[in-house]
XYZ file of N, CA and C in Angstrom:
357
model
N -10.175 -1.810 12.260
C -9.487 -2.865 11.472
C -7.865 -3.004 12.059
N -7.375 -3.833 12.498
C -6.094 -4.224 12.718
C -5.069 -4.194 11.709
N -3.727 -3.837 11.864
C -2.924 -3.867 10.571
C -3.003 -5.306 10.146
N -2.688 -5.481 8.813
C -2.666 -6.628 8.231
C -3.984 -7.311 7.823
N -5.098 -6.595 8.215
C -6.370 -7.192 8.037
C -7.066 -6.409 6.874
N -6.372 -5.295 6.452
C -7.029 -4.519 5.512
C -7.550 -5.221 4.219
N -6.658 -6.103 3.816
C -7.081 -6.741 2.477
C -7.342 -8.257 2.800
N -6.513 -9.128 3.660
C -6.742 -10.178 3.977
C -7.835 -10.665 4.786
N -8.132 -9.756 5.841
C -9.252 -9.937 6.841
C -8.861 -10.990 7.734
N -9.394 -11.195 8.703
C -9.206 -12.248 9.732
C -10.489 -12.538 10.571
N -10.570 -13.512 11.364
C -11.766 -13.515 12.176
C -12.500 -14.825 11.350
N -13.426 -15.335 12.101
C -14.501 -16.459 11.731
C -15.124 -15.961 10.466
N -15.966 -14.889 10.537
C -16.639 -14.482 9.697
C -16.423 -13.643 8.543
N -15.479 -12.889 8.876
C -15.068 -12.003 7.867
C -16.123 -10.780 7.695
N -15.612 -9.954 6.803
C -16.663 -8.748 6.443
C -17.765 -9.037 5.307
N -18.777 -8.658 5.352
C -19.769 -8.853 4.410
C -19.254 -8.219 3.213
N -19.803 -8.611 2.090
C -19.765 -8.240 0.788
C -20.166 -6.670 0.691
N -21.343 -6.356 1.349
C -21.651 -4.992 1.349
C -20.750 -4.090 2.091
N -20.261 -4.592 3.056
C -19.252 -3.750 3.769
C -17.990 -3.428 3.154
N -17.447 -4.544 2.446
C -16.268 -4.575 1.722
C -16.522 -3.252 0.441
N -17.793 -3.578 -0.208
C -18.095 -2.551 -1.089
C -18.062 -1.113 -0.656
N -18.721 -0.844 0.470
C -18.756 0.260 1.207
C -17.288 0.918 1.359
N -16.416 0.083 1.951
C -14.881 0.598 2.063
C -14.338 0.984 0.747
N -14.545 0.102 0.038
C -14.068 0.484 -1.501
C -14.366 1.721 -2.139
N -15.742 1.936 -1.794
C -16.168 3.202 -2.520
C -15.918 4.261 -1.779
N -15.634 4.213 -0.256
C -15.251 5.358 0.265
C -13.733 5.562 0.056
N -12.928 4.655 -0.076
C -11.493 4.646 -0.567
C -11.414 5.349 -1.862
N -12.210 5.099 -2.782
C -12.057 5.544 -4.105
C -12.707 7.292 -3.865
N -13.542 7.426 -2.936
C -13.990 8.818 -3.047
C -12.943 9.622 -2.223
N -12.158 9.015 -1.318
C -11.065 9.783 -0.897
C -9.848 10.086 -1.859
N -9.605 9.290 -2.862
C -8.805 9.351 -3.931
C -9.196 10.327 -5.015
N -10.464 10.442 -5.237
C -10.879 11.394 -6.063
C -10.774 12.842 -5.490
N -11.201 12.702 -4.021
C -10.888 14.099 -3.405
C -9.743 14.685 -3.512
N -8.600 13.766 -3.386
C -7.225 14.204 -3.777
C -7.021 14.553 -4.982
N -7.660 14.581 -6.183
C -7.537 14.756 -7.259
C -7.307 13.773 -8.446
N -7.073 12.584 -7.810
C -6.859 11.406 -8.805
C -6.605 10.091 -8.167
N -6.689 9.006 -8.941
C -6.701 7.648 -8.069
C -5.265 7.434 -7.802
N -5.154 6.585 -6.732
C -3.726 6.261 -6.370
C -2.889 5.753 -7.426
N -3.483 4.997 -8.420
C -2.834 4.356 -9.544
C -2.084 5.235 -10.333
N -2.681 6.441 -10.385
C -2.163 7.640 -11.377
C -1.228 8.543 -10.588
N -0.919 8.173 -9.306
C 0.038 9.407 -8.492
C 1.347 8.809 -8.913
N 2.144 10.129 -9.158
C 3.794 10.034 -9.460
C 4.131 11.231 -9.085
N 5.516 11.285 -8.941
C 6.452 12.374 -8.577
C 6.032 13.137 -7.318
N 5.706 14.317 -7.496
C 5.592 15.431 -6.185
C 4.032 14.919 -5.640
N 3.193 14.433 -6.410
C 1.577 14.157 -6.059
C 1.801 12.842 -5.126
N 2.683 11.972 -5.341
C 2.870 10.811 -4.737
C 3.417 11.267 -3.520
N 4.554 11.931 -3.366
C 5.165 12.328 -2.395
C 4.127 13.205 -1.314
N 3.305 14.065 -2.009
C 2.368 14.782 -1.048
C 1.254 13.879 -0.501
N 0.843 12.620 -1.192
C -0.164 11.860 -0.653
C 0.278 10.749 0.349
N 1.607 10.512 0.090
C 2.257 9.612 0.826
C 3.427 10.176 2.019
N 2.953 11.080 2.557
C 3.890 11.692 3.429
C 4.361 10.927 4.556
N 5.843 10.855 4.782
C 6.282 9.752 5.570
C 7.118 10.479 6.911
N 6.784 9.869 8.000
C 7.727 10.384 9.291
C 9.000 9.745 9.076
N 10.036 10.256 9.826
C 11.407 9.630 9.704
C 11.570 8.198 9.942
N 10.753 7.679 10.968
C 10.784 6.304 11.063
C 10.381 5.272 9.866
N 9.298 5.811 9.217
C 8.844 5.372 7.933
C 9.774 5.219 6.632
N 10.355 6.593 6.683
C 11.433 6.558 5.605
C 12.571 5.684 6.049
N 12.962 5.476 7.059
C 14.058 4.592 7.433
C 13.626 2.971 7.157
N 12.408 2.862 7.415
C 11.946 1.520 7.092
C 11.987 1.347 5.475
N 11.530 2.080 4.763
C 11.530 1.969 3.320
C 12.982 2.075 2.874
N 13.943 2.982 3.385
C 15.229 2.598 3.046
C 16.018 1.364 3.133
N 15.635 0.757 4.487
C 16.195 -0.279 4.767
C 15.587 -1.409 3.961
N 14.568 -1.526 3.397
C 13.880 -2.457 2.668
C 14.359 -2.229 1.142
N 14.600 -1.163 0.770
C 15.361 -0.867 -0.533
C 16.518 -1.632 -0.764
N 17.307 -1.387 0.474
C 18.532 -1.927 0.431
C 18.649 -3.523 0.747
N 17.825 -3.987 1.620
C 17.697 -5.292 1.716
C 17.196 -6.175 0.611
N 16.072 -5.652 0.050
C 15.306 -6.390 -1.088
C 15.739 -6.000 -2.446
N 16.676 -4.968 -2.499
C 17.294 -4.483 -3.754
C 15.964 -4.079 -4.719
N 15.220 -3.170 -4.215
C 13.922 -2.537 -4.720
C 14.292 -1.250 -5.486
N 14.035 -1.216 -6.583
C 14.095 0.001 -7.614
C 13.173 1.068 -6.953
N 13.539 2.167 -7.676
C 12.666 3.327 -7.493
C 11.172 3.106 -7.903
N 11.122 2.449 -9.111
C 9.814 2.065 -9.781
C 8.966 1.197 -8.644
N 9.783 0.364 -7.960
C 8.956 -0.602 -7.226
C 8.633 0.119 -5.846
N 9.540 1.054 -5.410
C 9.549 1.844 -4.155
C 7.964 2.639 -4.397
N 7.803 3.279 -5.645
C 6.600 4.074 -5.870
C 5.406 3.160 -5.902
N 5.390 1.947 -6.349
C 4.338 0.809 -6.267
C 3.987 0.728 -4.801
N 5.106 0.426 -4.284
C 4.853 0.156 -2.721
C 4.051 1.420 -2.140
N 4.477 2.476 -2.251
C 3.722 3.616 -1.695
C 2.321 3.816 -2.427
N 2.289 3.540 -3.570
C 0.502 3.712 -3.898
C 0.082 2.614 -3.098
N 0.418 1.464 -3.165
C -0.249 0.227 -2.479
C -0.471 0.724 -0.943
N 0.384 1.300 -0.229
C 0.502 1.510 1.208
C -0.721 2.611 1.179
N -0.902 3.583 0.192
C -1.550 4.679 0.339
C -2.921 4.260 0.156
N -3.187 3.122 -0.667
C -4.723 2.559 -0.809
C -4.982 1.808 0.215
N -4.241 1.016 1.059
C -4.509 0.278 2.132
C -4.882 1.249 3.310
N -4.223 2.426 3.449
C -4.721 3.619 4.190
C -6.069 4.049 4.061
N -6.161 4.197 2.812
C -7.456 4.582 2.341
C -8.619 3.702 2.728
N -8.321 2.338 2.275
C -9.361 1.402 2.622
C -9.613 1.345 4.096
N -8.655 1.699 4.896
C -8.835 1.621 6.453
C -9.479 3.068 7.075
N -9.481 3.867 6.179
C -10.046 5.178 6.366
C -8.985 6.106 7.144
N -7.925 5.887 7.049
C -6.638 6.514 7.819
C -6.400 7.664 6.717
N -5.952 8.940 7.422
C -5.731 10.076 6.731
C -4.255 9.957 6.420
N -3.214 9.315 7.046
C -1.859 9.194 7.006
C -1.270 7.816 6.870
N -0.378 7.715 6.195
C 0.216 6.447 6.005
C 0.976 6.036 7.308
N 0.709 4.678 7.863
C 1.203 4.335 9.098
C 2.543 3.231 8.528
N 3.555 3.023 9.495
C 4.499 1.998 9.232
C 3.540 0.569 8.922
N 2.475 0.343 9.684
C 1.699 -0.844 9.334
C 1.164 -0.968 7.887
N 0.935 0.355 7.328
C 0.415 0.149 5.896
C 1.644 -0.024 4.942
N 2.839 0.422 5.331
C 4.004 0.354 4.512
C 4.475 -1.133 4.537
N 4.576 -1.672 5.884
C 4.751 -3.178 6.032
C 4.008 -4.143 5.432
N 2.641 -3.820 5.289
C 1.729 -4.712 4.723
C 1.876 -4.674 3.379
N 2.270 -3.540 2.719
C 2.546 -3.324 1.110
C 3.831 -3.962 0.860
N 4.856 -3.914 1.749
C 6.128 -4.682 1.341
C 5.891 -6.131 1.506
N 4.977 -6.484 2.352
C 4.624 -8.124 2.427
C 4.005 -8.593 1.036
N 2.973 -7.673 0.688
C 2.491 -7.972 -0.634
C 3.564 -8.017 -1.731
N 4.330 -7.110 -1.654
C 5.521 -7.060 -2.648
C 6.208 -8.272 -2.594
N 6.593 -8.892 -1.401
C 7.385 -10.024 -1.296
C 6.620 -11.399 -1.841
N 5.164 -11.353 -1.598
C 4.293 -12.388 -1.966
C 4.327 -12.243 -3.611
N 4.182 -11.152 -4.068
C 4.334 -10.965 -5.700
C 5.621 -11.635 -6.256
N 6.526 -11.188 -5.500
C 8.046 -11.629 -6.163
C 8.161 -13.202 -5.884
N 7.820 -14.005 -4.909
C 7.798 -15.397 -4.665
C 6.839 -15.914 -5.758
N 5.553 -15.476 -5.781
C 4.883 -16.045 -6.902
C 5.483 -16.024 -8.348
N 6.087 -14.911 -8.576
C 6.807 -14.724 -10.055
C 7.786 -15.397 -10.008
N 8.537 -16.026 -9.015
C 9.610 -17.185 -9.170
C 9.292 -18.398 -9.519
N 7.931 -18.706 -8.968
C 7.523 -20.279 -9.217
C 6.755 -20.181 -10.376
N 6.682 -19.208 -11.144
C 5.750 -19.208 -12.403
C 6.949 -19.224 -13.796
N 8.034 -19.189 -13.546
C 9.096 -19.327 -14.740
C 9.104 -20.672 -15.292
N 8.760 -20.668 -16.560
C 8.807 -22.195 -17.122
C 10.186 -22.355 -17.863
N 10.839 -23.373 -17.564
C 12.089 -23.717 -18.273
C 11.999 -24.602 -19.435
N 12.666 -24.347 -20.370
C 12.424 -25.122 -21.797
C 13.372 -26.320 -21.624
């Protein structure tokens, strides 16, 4: 899989439902082998599961500054990036996983802005 294709997929036919199910089950098994699902990771366990190289740390630092992200948002991004890596079958997080997770965060923010109802 190419970066950016983990969740959205690309190509004319995409993946079959059976293949997607297999990837999800494999990702869940990886998470359980680490001791807990990614959604429950926090603190030291999150740091351990999401070890970053210097370039990835700089990417996240710049994103926090430019996007005004809180520590809570950063943790959500890290958990999502870890899940994307698990779906891809990757042992370590890459910058592409982080960038994809940041992209989903931006989409989430944009969708949230459009859903405000004014009285």
